[in-house]
Structure formats: C-alpha cells, structure tokens
Amino acid sequence: MANTVQTCFSPALYPLFADQEAIVVVVDIFRATSAICTALDQGVECMIPVAGLDEAHRYKQQGYLVAAERNAIMQEGFDFGNSPFHYMDPAVKGKTIVISTTNGTQAIEAAKDASVIAIGSFLNISALAEWIKPQGRDVIILCAGWKNKFNMEDSLFAGALAGLLLEEESFTTLCDSTITAGYLFERAEKDLYGFLENSSHRSRLKNLKLEEDIRYCLTFNTMDTIPVFHDGGIISLARLVNH
Amino acid sequence: MANTVQTCFSPALYPLFADQEAIVVVVDIFRATSAICTALDQGVECMIPVAGLDEAHRYKQQGYLVAAERNAIMQEGFDFGNSPFHYMDPAVKGKTIVISTTNGTQAIEAAKDASVIAIGSFLNISALAEWIKPQGRDVIILCAGWKNKFNMEDSLFAGALAGLLLEEESFTTLCDSTITAGYLFERAEKDLYGFLENSSHRSRLKNLKLEEDIRYCLTFNTMDTIPVFHDGGIISLARLVNH
C-alpha cells in the first residue's frame, strides 16, 4: 500500500491533518527554515525553537545565544535574526541557539506531537526527499505561511517536495492542496525568483532590501543536512543517527 | 484607492480575514451554493442555513421543508439533499426551505457577522461580479472547502471571480491565495470537468454517481440570480432590493 503525501497550508489547520505516525516536514522558506538548515549545516549543534518572545528573553537571560525575528525584522537585544547569512560564521560551530520567529517556530510548535518532524527548505530539498522515500511513512508538508495565512513560497516548496516523492510508485496523493501546490511549482520552477514578484511576502522582504536573502533561500540543493526536531531541539539527522 | 480581493481557503481561517465592511462571497461548488443559487432562481423565496442537523430536525418538526446533506449524501427524514436538481421543481416556488450541509452552511455560519454575504457559484459568477464591481467594497471570497481543508473546485471559483474583478482598475490584490487561485483557474478554465479528475472531492462525488450534478455545477452563467444572506435567511438580491 502506497504512502500518502498531504499538504497543510496553515499551522492553524494542522489539527485536521495531525497523524503521529507521519513524517511532518515544516517549511518557512522566507526565512526561518532556510536559516535553520544553514545554521546546522554550518555546524550549529542544536537550535531550540520557542514560540514566544518572552520565552526567548528568558533563555537570553540564562546566557543562551538567541535568534528572534518578528515581521521580518531582527528583534532588539537578541543575537541573530532569521537571515541565513547570520549563521555563516565559524563562531557558531558547536553552539546551541534558541530561535523564535513570526511563522516558522509557530509551525514547529503546532506539529510538536508528531513523532518525526523534519525541517525543509529548497537548500536541502533533494536530500530530504531521498531520506523520506524509504521510510515507509505518510508525509505531511506543513507550510508555516504568513500569520496562519496561505503563502506562495512555502506552497511552492510543498509542490516541489511532493513532486520528488510522487515520482516513486510508493507515494500517492488525493490531497487537493498537494495537487495545487504541484501545479504552482510547475508554473514557477523555471524562475522561482521572477515568479514570486507577485507574492505578498516577497514584496514585504523586498521592501526591507532583503534581495540577497531571497535569492539564497530560493537556491536548490546546497547541502545534504537534514534538521530534525528531537527532544525539544533541532539537530542534524546525521548527528542523531550517530548518537 | 482600489478595493482589495482576498481569498480564504477554509472557514476555519475566516477569523484572520473577517472585515465587517467587506462583501463576503461564500462558495461551495459541490454542491451547496450551486444548489442554493438554483433553488432561488427556481423561485424558492428563502433558504434558512443552519449548521447542525439537530437544528435542521427541529425545523422539520415545526413543519418546514428541510434539506440536509452530510458527506455528499441526503440525510434520511428530510425533504431535499444538496443536488441542484432537487430544486428544479415548480412545487418549490414561493417556499421557504431550511438547509444544512457538510461544508456550505458551515461557511455561511463562519461569516455571519459580515454585513454583506453573497452566495456564489459558476452558475451566477458573471452576474455576481457585475453586481460587486460598483459597490466600492473590499471582497473576501470564502471557500467552504471540505471539512475545513482546502479544495480545488472552490479555489477554481475564487480564481475565476477574482479574475473578473481584477480586470477592473478599481480592484487589486496582494493576497497569495487569490493569486494562486487565479493561476489554478487559468490552468483549468478550458476544461474544468477534465481538470477536476484529480481533485479529491470530485472523486468522492464520482463514486456516488453524481456526474450529472458535477457537470451542472461547472456550467457558467445560467442565471442572473444573486442570493444574499439577510436577517438569518438567504433571499434573492432582486427581492431584497424591491422590498
């Protein structure tokens, strides 16, 4: 019997999809999950996602390095925002970093009862697909969206990842969200950057002069790192397996 | 200043969009809103949407004609299901009919605080767009979906209606859902019926041998009737205006 692929367009809808046996792939392309992938790939040992800024503050007071972003802006008094470039620094190697973002960490929070949560981005999409394929589990792609609304970039990722999985006979879908995301990706794949000209969040980042971040977050397969949420922290799957 | 068009893919997300000044267009193509349009066009005076079957039962006991459907099946002990063909009967003329359906009436319930709620379907899409255009109001297209999940046919309608409105300079959108629905409709418009082969709900109806209903619900512009929700009941806009 084939495994299913479903796409959930908003963390607020996740309870309709929740399945403890499934692999949940959380995605927030601009920019939380792209940043988390980058950080772990750069050697960050663990990222601790927290939903609220209060909790982020408490960690900061305890001496942790803390990343905090709201509405695409790094919050004052913290160490990092959610630009992937913040984590391209040899000084982060081996560190634990607490992270709180507008959408991405809220999505991880929504899915926290799932037994397997992986963190996806275009940066690691092929590695992620290759890892998922032999697991024999259903897959739920959870789009962080923008404040619980549908967004285009996370849906494009869902369409791309679903496409890679559905190439295999061992996966199937009857999920309208997944089929629609696939059509969206087909339309956009030759030029994701140009296609997203019309997306609301992309305009939001553009206004903040984050073009370099956008281009980076739309780059395919720069790494094999697969971040997974385990025991309250996000660590590299390779580290978890070798542990 | 231009008016905005937004699309809400699930009644569960409606609170994120709610705006008392906006026109909310509720759509449940298969089949509640297609049936409501048909019923009013056939001369039904008023339809009273109720969310729960208990409430539908109470109306039935009081002697009302009652339509009740769950999971695409007409419920026992009631007078109608939600096939549009149930209402193509001269006997319905002038009648009041209570209606409770899986998704459509729940969507109307979700939006009930809006000052203007219109009922949309492909059957009345052009009349609806022409009526909306001069109103000077923002528009929220509320897709009933399937049990609060995204569905393809309601999203296609959203893309089609948004396209008609956005032809005018007086409308604009930065809503990723609306843009995506527009792309979906562009891809499907030459053959909605064929396109929906892959949609989950269409398969559900197909299994129930409702091909004739599906073809009817995907027909454009068979009527000028615009049902609106007013004082707890759905009546024809023409009747409201002449009142």
CSV table of C-alpha atoms in Angstrom, one decimal:
chain,number,residue,atom,x,y,z
A,1,MET,CA,0.0,0.0,0.0
A,2,ALA,CA,1.4,3.4,-1.0
A,3,ASN,CA,2.1,6.1,1.4
A,4,THR,CA,0.2,9.4,1.1
A,5,VAL,CA,1.5,13.0,0.7
A,6,GLN,CA,-0.6,15.8,2.1
A,7,THR,CA,0.0,19.5,2.4
A,8,CYS,CA,-1.3,21.7,5.1
A,9,PHE,CA,-1.3,25.4,4.1
A,10,SER,CA,-1.5,26.9,7.6
A,11,PRO,CA,-0.4,25.9,11.1
A,12,ALA,CA,-3.9,26.7,12.2
A,13,LEU,CA,-5.2,23.8,10.1
A,14,TYR,CA,-2.7,21.3,11.3
A,15,PRO,CA,-5.0,19.6,13.8
A,16,LEU,CA,-7.1,18.5,10.7
A,17,PHE,CA,-4.0,16.6,9.4
A,18,ALA,CA,-2.2,15.5,12.6
A,19,ASP,CA,-1.0,11.9,12.4
A,20,GLN,CA,1.6,10.8,14.9
A,21,GLU,CA,2.9,8.1,12.5
A,22,ALA,CA,3.6,10.5,9.7
A,23,ILE,CA,6.7,12.4,8.9
A,24,VAL,CA,5.9,16.1,9.2
A,25,VAL,CA,8.1,18.4,7.1
A,26,VAL,CA,7.9,22.0,8.4
A,27,VAL,CA,8.8,24.7,5.9
A,28,ASP,CA,9.1,28.5,6.2
A,29,ILE,CA,11.2,29.4,3.1
A,30,PHE,CA,11.4,33.2,3.9
A,31,ARG,CA,13.3,32.6,6.1
A,32,ALA,CA,13.2,30.5,9.3
A,33,THR,CA,13.6,27.0,7.9
A,34,SER,CA,16.2,28.2,5.4
A,35,ALA,CA,18.1,29.8,8.3
A,36,ILE,CA,17.8,26.7,10.4
A,37,CYS,CA,19.1,24.5,7.6
A,38,THR,CA,22.0,26.9,7.1
A,39,ALA,CA,22.9,27.1,10.7
A,40,LEU,CA,23.0,23.3,11.2
A,41,ASP,CA,24.9,22.9,8.0
A,42,GLN,CA,27.4,25.5,9.3
A,43,GLY,CA,27.9,23.4,12.5
A,44,VAL,CA,25.4,24.8,15.0
A,45,GLU,CA,24.9,21.8,17.3
A,46,CYS,CA,21.3,22.5,18.3
A,47,MET,CA,18.5,25.1,17.8
A,48,ILE,CA,15.8,25.3,20.3
A,49,PRO,CA,12.6,26.7,18.8
A,50,VAL,CA,10.4,28.7,21.1
A,51,ALA,CA,7.1,30.3,20.0
A,52,GLY,CA,7.0,33.4,22.3
A,53,LEU,CA,9.4,36.3,22.6
A,54,ASP,CA,9.0,36.1,26.4
A,55,GLU,CA,10.4,32.6,26.4
A,56,ALA,CA,13.2,33.8,24.1
A,57,HIS,CA,14.0,36.6,26.6
A,58,ARG,CA,14.2,34.1,29.5
A,59,TYR,CA,16.8,32.0,27.5
A,60,LYS,CA,18.8,35.1,26.8
A,61,GLN,CA,18.9,36.0,30.5
A,62,GLN,CA,20.2,32.5,31.1
A,63,GLY,CA,23.1,33.2,28.8
A,64,TYR,CA,22.0,31.4,25.7
A,65,LEU,CA,22.6,32.7,22.2
A,66,VAL,CA,19.1,33.7,20.9
A,67,ALA,CA,17.7,34.5,17.5
A,68,ALA,CA,14.4,36.4,17.4
A,69,GLU,CA,12.6,37.9,14.5
A,70,ARG,CA,9.1,39.4,14.1
A,71,ASN,CA,7.6,40.7,10.8
A,72,ALA,CA,10.9,40.1,9.1
A,73,ILE,CA,12.9,42.3,11.5
A,74,MET,CA,15.6,41.1,14.0
A,75,GLN,CA,14.4,42.0,17.5
A,76,GLU,CA,16.5,44.2,19.6
A,77,GLY,CA,18.5,42.7,22.4
A,78,PHE,CA,19.0,39.3,20.6
A,79,ASP,CA,22.0,37.8,18.8
A,80,PHE,CA,20.6,36.8,15.5
A,81,GLY,CA,17.6,37.5,13.2
A,82,ASN,CA,16.4,34.9,10.7
A,83,SER,CA,18.7,35.8,7.8
A,84,PRO,CA,20.6,32.6,6.8
A,85,PHE,CA,23.7,34.8,6.4
A,86,HIS,CA,23.7,35.5,10.2
A,87,TYR,CA,24.7,31.9,10.6
A,88,MET,CA,27.6,31.8,8.1
A,89,ASP,CA,30.2,32.4,10.7
A,90,PRO,CA,32.7,29.9,12.1
A,91,ALA,CA,31.9,31.2,15.6
A,92,VAL,CA,28.5,29.4,15.5
A,93,LYS,CA,30.1,26.0,15.3
A,94,GLY,CA,29.2,23.7,18.2
A,95,LYS,CA,26.8,26.3,19.7
A,96,THR,CA,23.2,25.9,20.8
A,97,ILE,CA,21.0,28.7,19.6
A,98,VAL,CA,17.4,29.5,20.7
A,99,ILE,CA,15.2,30.7,17.9
A,100,SER,CA,11.8,32.5,17.8
A,101,THR,CA,10.3,33.7,14.5
A,102,THR,CA,7.0,35.0,13.2
A,103,ASN,CA,5.8,31.9,11.5
A,104,GLY,CA,8.4,29.1,11.4
A,105,THR,CA,8.7,28.3,15.1
A,106,GLN,CA,5.0,28.5,15.5
A,107,ALA,CA,4.6,25.9,12.8
A,108,ILE,CA,7.1,23.6,14.6
A,109,GLU,CA,5.1,24.2,17.8
A,110,ALA,CA,1.9,23.2,16.1
A,111,ALA,CA,3.3,19.9,15.0
A,112,LYS,CA,5.3,19.1,18.1
A,113,ASP,CA,3.3,15.9,18.9
A,114,ALA,CA,4.4,14.3,15.7
A,115,SER,CA,7.0,11.5,16.1
A,116,VAL,CA,9.1,12.7,13.2
A,117,ILE,CA,9.5,16.4,12.3
A,118,ALA,CA,12.0,17.4,9.7
A,119,ILE,CA,12.9,20.9,8.6
A,120,GLY,CA,12.7,21.7,4.9
A,121,SER,CA,14.0,24.3,2.5
A,122,PHE,CA,15.0,24.5,-1.1
A,123,LEU,CA,18.6,24.3,0.2
A,124,ASN,CA,18.1,20.6,1.3
A,125,ILE,CA,15.1,19.5,-0.7
A,126,SER,CA,16.7,16.6,-2.6
A,127,ALA,CA,18.5,15.2,0.5
A,128,LEU,CA,15.2,15.4,2.4
A,129,ALA,CA,13.3,13.6,-0.4
A,130,GLU,CA,15.9,10.9,-0.6
A,131,TRP,CA,15.8,10.4,3.1
A,132,ILE,CA,12.0,10.3,3.2
A,133,LYS,CA,11.5,7.8,0.4
A,134,PRO,CA,12.5,4.6,2.1
A,135,GLN,CA,10.9,5.4,5.4
A,136,GLY,CA,7.5,3.8,4.6
A,137,ARG,CA,5.6,6.7,6.3
A,138,ASP,CA,2.9,9.1,5.2
A,139,VAL,CA,4.1,12.6,4.7
A,140,ILE,CA,2.5,15.9,5.8
A,141,ILE,CA,4.1,19.0,4.5
A,142,LEU,CA,3.3,21.8,6.9
A,143,CYS,CA,3.6,25.3,5.4
A,144,ALA,CA,4.3,28.0,8.0
A,145,GLY,CA,2.5,30.6,5.9
A,146,TRP,CA,2.3,34.2,7.0
A,147,LYS,CA,0.5,34.6,10.3
A,148,ASN,CA,-1.6,31.5,9.6
A,149,LYS,CA,-2.5,32.6,6.0
A,150,PHE,CA,-1.5,30.7,2.9
A,151,ASN,CA,1.7,31.9,1.3
A,152,MET,CA,3.2,31.2,-2.1
A,153,GLU,CA,6.8,30.4,-1.3
A,154,ASP,CA,6.0,27.7,1.2
A,155,SER,CA,3.4,26.2,-1.2
A,156,LEU,CA,6.0,26.2,-4.0
A,157,PHE,CA,8.3,24.1,-1.7
A,158,ALA,CA,5.4,21.8,-0.9
A,159,GLY,CA,4.8,21.3,-4.7
A,160,ALA,CA,8.4,20.7,-5.3
A,161,LEU,CA,8.9,18.2,-2.5
A,162,ALA,CA,5.6,16.4,-3.3
A,163,GLY,CA,6.7,16.1,-6.9
A,164,LEU,CA,10.0,14.4,-5.9
A,165,LEU,CA,8.1,11.9,-3.7
A,166,LEU,CA,5.3,11.2,-6.1
A,167,GLU,CA,7.9,10.2,-8.8
A,168,GLU,CA,8.0,7.0,-6.7
A,169,GLU,CA,5.2,4.5,-7.0
A,170,SER,CA,5.4,4.1,-3.3
A,171,PHE,CA,3.7,7.5,-2.8
A,172,THR,CA,0.3,8.8,-3.8
A,173,THR,CA,-1.9,11.7,-3.1
A,174,LEU,CA,-5.6,12.6,-3.3
A,175,CYS,CA,-4.9,15.9,-1.5
A,176,ASP,CA,-6.2,18.9,-3.4
A,177,SER,CA,-3.6,21.2,-1.6
A,178,THR,CA,-0.8,18.9,-2.7
A,179,ILE,CA,-2.0,18.8,-6.3
A,180,THR,CA,-2.5,22.6,-6.4
A,181,ALA,CA,1.0,23.2,-4.9
A,182,GLY,CA,2.4,20.9,-7.6
A,183,TYR,CA,0.7,22.9,-10.4
A,184,LEU,CA,2.0,26.1,-8.8
A,185,PHE,CA,5.6,24.7,-8.7
A,186,GLU,CA,5.3,23.5,-12.3
A,187,ARG,CA,4.4,27.0,-13.3
A,188,ALA,CA,7.2,28.7,-11.3
A,189,GLU,CA,10.1,26.3,-11.4
A,190,LYS,CA,12.0,27.8,-14.3
A,191,ASP,CA,12.2,31.1,-12.4
A,192,LEU,CA,11.1,31.0,-8.8
A,193,TYR,CA,12.6,34.4,-8.2
A,194,GLY,CA,10.7,36.1,-11.0
A,195,PHE,CA,7.5,34.2,-10.3
A,196,LEU,CA,7.5,35.4,-6.7
A,197,GLU,CA,7.4,39.1,-7.8
A,198,ASN,CA,3.7,38.9,-7.2
A,199,SER,CA,3.7,37.2,-3.8
A,200,SER,CA,2.9,39.4,-0.8
A,201,HIS,CA,5.6,38.2,1.5
A,202,ARG,CA,8.3,38.5,-1.2
A,203,SER,CA,7.2,42.2,-1.6
A,204,ARG,CA,7.5,42.6,2.2
A,205,LEU,CA,11.1,41.3,2.2
A,206,LYS,CA,11.9,43.4,-0.9
A,207,ASN,CA,10.8,46.5,0.8
A,208,LEU,CA,13.3,45.6,3.6
A,209,LYS,CA,16.1,45.2,1.0
A,210,LEU,CA,16.5,41.5,1.6
A,211,GLU,CA,17.1,40.6,-2.1
A,212,GLU,CA,20.2,38.6,-1.2
A,213,ASP,CA,18.4,36.6,1.4
A,214,ILE,CA,15.6,35.9,-1.1
A,215,ARG,CA,17.9,34.7,-3.8
A,216,TYR,CA,19.7,32.4,-1.3
A,217,CYS,CA,16.5,30.9,0.1
A,218,LEU,CA,15.4,30.1,-3.5
A,219,THR,CA,18.6,28.1,-4.3
A,220,PHE,CA,18.2,24.3,-4.7
A,221,ASN,CA,20.4,21.7,-3.0
A,222,THR,CA,23.3,23.5,-1.5
A,223,MET,CA,23.5,20.9,1.3
A,224,ASP,CA,22.7,17.4,2.5
A,225,THR,CA,22.0,18.5,6.0
A,226,ILE,CA,18.5,17.4,7.3
A,227,PRO,CA,17.5,19.1,10.5
A,228,VAL,CA,15.1,17.1,12.7
A,229,PHE,CA,13.2,18.1,15.8
A,230,HIS,CA,14.1,15.8,18.7
A,231,ASP,CA,13.6,16.1,22.4
A,232,GLY,CA,12.8,19.9,22.2
A,233,GLY,CA,15.7,20.8,20.0
A,234,ILE,CA,16.5,20.8,16.3
A,235,ILE,CA,19.7,18.8,15.4
A,236,SER,CA,21.2,17.4,12.3
A,237,LEU,CA,19.8,13.9,11.4
A,238,ALA,CA,23.4,12.7,10.9
A,239,ARG,CA,24.2,13.6,14.5
A,240,LEU,CA,21.0,11.9,15.7
A,241,VAL,CA,21.8,8.7,13.8
A,242,ASN,CA,25.4,8.7,15.0
A,243,HIS,CA,24.4,9.3,18.6
B,1,MET,CA,-7.9,53.9,-3.6
B,2,ALA,CA,-8.6,50.5,-5.1
B,3,ASN,CA,-10.5,47.8,-3.2
B,4,THR,CA,-8.8,44.5,-2.4
B,5,VAL,CA,-9.8,41.0,-3.2
B,6,GLN,CA,-8.8,38.3,-0.8
B,7,THR,CA,-9.4,34.5,-0.8
B,8,CYS,CA,-9.9,32.5,2.4
B,9,PHE,CA,-9.4,28.7,1.6
B,10,SER,CA,-11.1,27.4,4.8
B,11,PRO,CA,-13.9,28.6,7.1
B,12,ALA,CA,-11.5,27.8,10.0
B,13,LEU,CA,-9.2,30.6,8.7
B,14,TYR,CA,-12.0,33.1,8.2
B,15,PRO,CA,-11.4,35.0,11.5
B,16,LEU,CA,-8.0,36.0,10.0
B,17,PHE,CA,-9.8,37.8,7.2
B,18,ALA,CA,-13.0,39.0,8.8
B,19,ASP,CA,-13.9,42.5,7.9
B,20,GLN,CA,-17.5,43.8,8.6
B,21,GLU,CA,-17.2,46.3,5.7
B,22,ALA,CA,-16.3,43.7,3.1
B,23,ILE,CA,-18.5,41.8,0.7
B,24,VAL,CA,-18.1,38.1,1.6
B,25,VAL,CA,-18.8,35.7,-1.2
B,26,VAL,CA,-19.4,32.2,0.1
B,27,VAL,CA,-18.8,29.3,-2.3
B,28,ASP,CA,-19.3,25.6,-2.1
B,29,ILE,CA,-19.3,24.5,-5.7
B,30,PHE,CA,-20.1,20.8,-5.0
B,31,ARG,CA,-22.9,21.4,-4.2
B,32,ALA,CA,-24.4,23.6,-1.5
B,33,THR,CA,-24.0,27.1,-3.1
B,34,SER,CA,-24.8,25.8,-6.6
B,35,ALA,CA,-28.0,24.3,-5.1
B,36,ILE,CA,-28.9,27.5,-3.3
B,37,CYS,CA,-28.4,29.6,-6.5
B,38,THR,CA,-30.6,27.1,-8.4
B,39,ALA,CA,-33.3,27.0,-5.7
B,40,LEU,CA,-33.6,30.8,-5.6
B,41,ASP,CA,-33.5,31.0,-9.4
B,42,GLN,CA,-36.4,28.5,-9.5
B,43,GLY,CA,-38.4,30.7,-7.2
B,44,VAL,CA,-37.7,29.5,-3.7
B,45,GLU,CA,-38.5,32.5,-1.5
B,46,CYS,CA,-36.0,32.0,1.2
B,47,MET,CA,-33.4,29.4,2.4
B,48,ILE,CA,-32.5,29.3,6.1
B,49,PRO,CA,-29.0,27.9,6.5
B,50,VAL,CA,-28.4,26.0,9.8
B,51,ALA,CA,-25.1,24.4,10.7
B,52,GLY,CA,-26.2,21.5,12.8
B,53,LEU,CA,-28.5,18.5,12.0
B,54,ASP,CA,-30.2,18.9,15.4
B,55,GLU,CA,-31.4,22.4,14.4
B,56,ALA,CA,-32.5,21.0,11.0
B,57,HIS,CA,-34.5,18.4,12.8
B,58,ARG,CA,-36.2,21.0,15.0
B,59,TYR,CA,-37.3,23.0,11.9
B,60,LYS,CA,-38.6,19.7,10.3
B,61,GLN,CA,-40.7,19.0,13.4
B,62,GLN,CA,-42.1,22.6,13.1
B,63,GLY,CA,-43.3,21.7,9.6
B,64,TYR,CA,-40.6,23.4,7.5
B,65,LEU,CA,-39.3,21.9,4.3
B,66,VAL,CA,-35.7,20.9,5.2
B,67,ALA,CA,-32.6,20.0,3.1
B,68,ALA,CA,-29.9,18.1,4.9
B,69,GLU,CA,-26.8,16.5,3.5
B,70,ARG,CA,-23.7,15.1,5.1
B,71,ASN,CA,-20.7,13.6,3.2
B,72,ALA,CA,-22.5,14.2,-0.1
B,73,ILE,CA,-25.5,12.0,0.9
B,74,MET,CA,-29.0,13.3,1.6
B,75,GLN,CA,-30.0,12.6,5.2
B,76,GLU,CA,-32.9,10.3,6.0
B,77,GLY,CA,-36.1,12.0,7.1
B,78,PHE,CA,-35.5,15.2,5.2
B,79,ASP,CA,-37.1,16.7,2.1
B,80,PHE,CA,-34.0,17.5,-0.1
B,81,GLY,CA,-30.3,16.8,-0.3
B,82,ASN,CA,-28.0,19.3,-1.9
B,83,SER,CA,-28.3,18.3,-5.5
B,84,PRO,CA,-29.3,21.3,-7.6
B,85,PHE,CA,-31.7,19.1,-9.5
B,86,HIS,CA,-33.8,18.6,-6.3
B,87,TYR,CA,-34.9,22.2,-6.6
B,88,MET,CA,-35.8,22.1,-10.3
B,89,ASP,CA,-39.5,21.5,-9.4
B,90,PRO,CA,-42.3,24.1,-9.8
B,91,ALA,CA,-43.5,23.0,-6.4
B,92,VAL,CA,-40.7,24.8,-4.7
B,93,LYS,CA,-41.8,28.2,-5.9
B,94,GLY,CA,-42.5,30.6,-3.1
B,95,LYS,CA,-41.4,28.2,-0.4
B,96,THR,CA,-39.0,28.6,2.5
B,97,ILE,CA,-36.5,25.8,2.8
B,98,VAL,CA,-34.1,25.2,5.7
B,99,ILE,CA,-30.7,23.8,4.6
B,100,SER,CA,-27.9,22.1,6.4
B,101,THR,CA,-24.8,20.8,4.5
B,102,THR,CA,-21.4,19.4,5.3
B,103,ASN,CA,-19.4,22.5,4.3
B,104,GLY,CA,-21.5,25.2,2.7
B,105,THR,CA,-23.8,26.2,5.6
B,106,GLN,CA,-20.8,26.0,8.0
B,107,ALA,CA,-19.1,28.6,5.8
B,108,ILE,CA,-22.1,30.9,5.9
B,109,GLU,CA,-22.2,30.4,9.7
B,110,ALA,CA,-18.5,31.4,9.9
B,111,ALA,CA,-19.1,34.7,8.1
B,112,LYS,CA,-22.4,35.6,9.6
B,113,ASP,CA,-21.1,38.8,11.2
B,114,ALA,CA,-20.3,40.3,7.8
B,115,SER,CA,-22.7,43.0,6.7
B,116,VAL,CA,-22.9,41.6,3.1
B,117,ILE,CA,-22.8,37.9,2.4
B,118,ALA,CA,-23.4,36.8,-1.2
B,119,ILE,CA,-23.7,33.2,-2.4
B,120,GLY,CA,-21.5,32.3,-5.4
B,121,SER,CA,-21.3,29.5,-7.9
B,122,PHE,CA,-20.2,29.2,-11.6
B,123,LEU,CA,-24.0,29.4,-12.4
B,124,ASN,CA,-24.2,33.1,-11.4
B,125,ILE,CA,-20.5,34.2,-11.5
B,126,SER,CA,-20.8,37.0,-14.1
B,127,ALA,CA,-23.9,38.5,-12.5
B,128,LEU,CA,-22.2,38.4,-9.2
B,129,ALA,CA,-19.0,40.1,-10.5
B,130,GLU,CA,-21.1,42.8,-12.2
B,131,TRP,CA,-23.0,43.5,-9.1
B,132,ILE,CA,-19.9,43.6,-6.9
B,133,LYS,CA,-17.9,45.9,-9.2
B,134,PRO,CA,-19.6,49.3,-8.4
B,135,GLN,CA,-20.1,48.6,-4.7
B,136,GLY,CA,-16.8,50.2,-3.6
B,137,ARG,CA,-16.1,47.4,-1.1
B,138,ASP,CA,-13.3,45.0,-0.4
B,139,VAL,CA,-14.1,41.4,-1.3
B,140,ILE,CA,-13.4,38.3,0.6
B,141,ILE,CA,-14.1,35.0,-1.2
B,142,LEU,CA,-14.7,32.4,1.4
B,143,CYS,CA,-14.2,28.8,0.1
B,144,ALA,CA,-16.2,26.3,2.1
B,145,GLY,CA,-13.6,23.6,1.3
B,146,TRP,CA,-14.0,20.1,2.5
B,147,LYS,CA,-14.3,19.8,6.3
B,148,ASN,CA,-12.1,22.9,6.7
B,149,LYS,CA,-9.5,21.6,4.2
B,150,PHE,CA,-8.6,23.4,1.0
B,151,ASN,CA,-10.4,22.1,-2.0
B,152,MET,CA,-9.9,22.6,-5.7
B,153,GLU,CA,-13.3,23.4,-7.1
B,154,ASP,CA,-14.0,26.2,-4.6
B,155,SER,CA,-10.5,27.6,-5.3
B,156,LEU,CA,-11.2,27.5,-9.0
B,157,PHE,CA,-14.3,29.6,-8.5
B,158,ALA,CA,-12.2,32.0,-6.4
B,159,GLY,CA,-9.7,32.4,-9.1
B,160,ALA,CA,-12.4,32.9,-11.7
B,161,LEU,CA,-14.3,35.5,-9.7
B,162,ALA,CA,-11.1,37.3,-8.7
B,163,GLY,CA,-10.1,37.4,-12.3
B,164,LEU,CA,-13.3,39.1,-13.3
B,165,LEU,CA,-12.9,41.7,-10.6
B,166,LEU,CA,-9.2,42.3,-11.1
B,167,GLU,CA,-10.0,43.2,-14.8
B,168,GLU,CA,-11.1,46.5,-13.3
B,169,GLU,CA,-8.6,49.1,-12.1
B,170,SER,CA,-10.7,49.6,-9.1
B,171,PHE,CA,-9.6,46.2,-7.7
B,172,THR,CA,-6.2,45.0,-6.6
B,173,THR,CA,-4.8,42.1,-4.7
B,174,LEU,CA,-1.6,41.2,-2.8
B,175,CYS,CA,-3.2,38.1,-1.5
B,176,ASP,CA,-1.2,34.9,-2.3
B,177,SER,CA,-4.3,32.8,-2.0
B,178,THR,CA,-6.1,34.9,-4.6
B,179,ILE,CA,-3.1,34.9,-7.0
B,180,THR,CA,-2.7,31.1,-6.6
B,181,ALA,CA,-6.4,30.6,-7.2
B,182,GLY,CA,-6.1,32.7,-10.4
B,183,TYR,CA,-3.2,30.6,-11.7
B,184,LEU,CA,-5.2,27.4,-10.9
B,185,PHE,CA,-8.2,28.7,-12.8
B,186,GLU,CA,-6.1,29.8,-15.8
B,187,ARG,CA,-4.7,26.3,-16.0
B,188,ALA,CA,-8.2,24.7,-15.7
B,189,GLU,CA,-10.6,27.0,-17.5
B,190,LYS,CA,-10.6,25.3,-20.9
B,191,ASP,CA,-11.9,22.1,-19.3
B,192,LEU,CA,-12.9,22.4,-15.7
B,193,TYR,CA,-14.5,19.0,-15.7
B,194,GLY,CA,-11.4,17.2,-17.1
B,195,PHE,CA,-9.1,19.2,-14.8
B,196,LEU,CA,-11.0,18.2,-11.7
B,197,GLU,CA,-10.5,14.5,-12.5
B,198,ASN,CA,-7.6,14.7,-10.0
B,199,SER,CA,-9.5,16.5,-7.2
B,200,SER,CA,-10.4,14.6,-4.1
B,201,HIS,CA,-13.9,15.8,-3.7
B,202,ARG,CA,-14.7,15.3,-7.4
B,203,SER,CA,-13.7,11.6,-7.0
B,204,ARG,CA,-15.9,11.4,-3.9
B,205,LEU,CA,-18.9,12.6,-5.9
B,206,LYS,CA,-17.9,10.4,-8.9
B,207,ASN,CA,-18.0,7.4,-6.7
B,208,LEU,CA,-21.6,8.3,-5.7
B,209,LYS,CA,-22.5,8.5,-9.5
B,210,LEU,CA,-23.2,12.3,-9.4
B,211,GLU,CA,-21.7,13.0,-12.8
B,212,GLU,CA,-24.7,15.0,-13.8
B,213,ASP,CA,-24.5,17.2,-10.8
B,214,ILE,CA,-20.8,17.8,-11.3
B,215,ARG,CA,-21.4,18.9,-15.0
B,216,TYR,CA,-24.2,21.2,-13.9
B,217,CYS,CA,-22.2,22.8,-11.1
B,218,LEU,CA,-19.4,23.5,-13.5
B,219,THR,CA,-21.6,25.4,-16.0
B,220,PHE,CA,-21.0,29.1,-16.3
B,221,ASN,CA,-23.7,31.8,-16.2
B,222,THR,CA,-27.0,30.1,-16.4
B,223,MET,CA,-28.7,32.7,-14.3
B,224,ASP,CA,-28.6,36.3,-13.0
B,225,THR,CA,-29.9,35.4,-9.6
B,226,ILE,CA,-27.7,36.6,-6.7
B,227,PRO,CA,-28.6,35.0,-3.4
B,228,VAL,CA,-27.7,37.2,-0.3
B,229,PHE,CA,-27.8,36.3,3.3
B,230,HIS,CA,-30.1,38.8,5.2
B,231,ASP,CA,-31.7,38.6,8.6
B,232,GLY,CA,-31.0,34.9,9.0
B,233,GLY,CA,-32.2,33.8,5.6
B,234,ILE,CA,-30.9,33.6,2.0
B,235,ILE,CA,-33.0,35.5,-0.4
B,236,SER,CA,-32.6,36.8,-3.9
B,237,LEU,CA,-30.9,40.2,-4.1
B,238,ALA,CA,-33.6,41.3,-6.6
B,239,ARG,CA,-36.3,40.6,-3.9
B,240,LEU,CA,-34.3,42.4,-1.2
B,241,VAL,CA,-33.8,45.5,-3.4
B,242,ASN,CA,-37.5,45.6,-4.4
B,243,HIS,CA,-38.6,45.1,-0.8
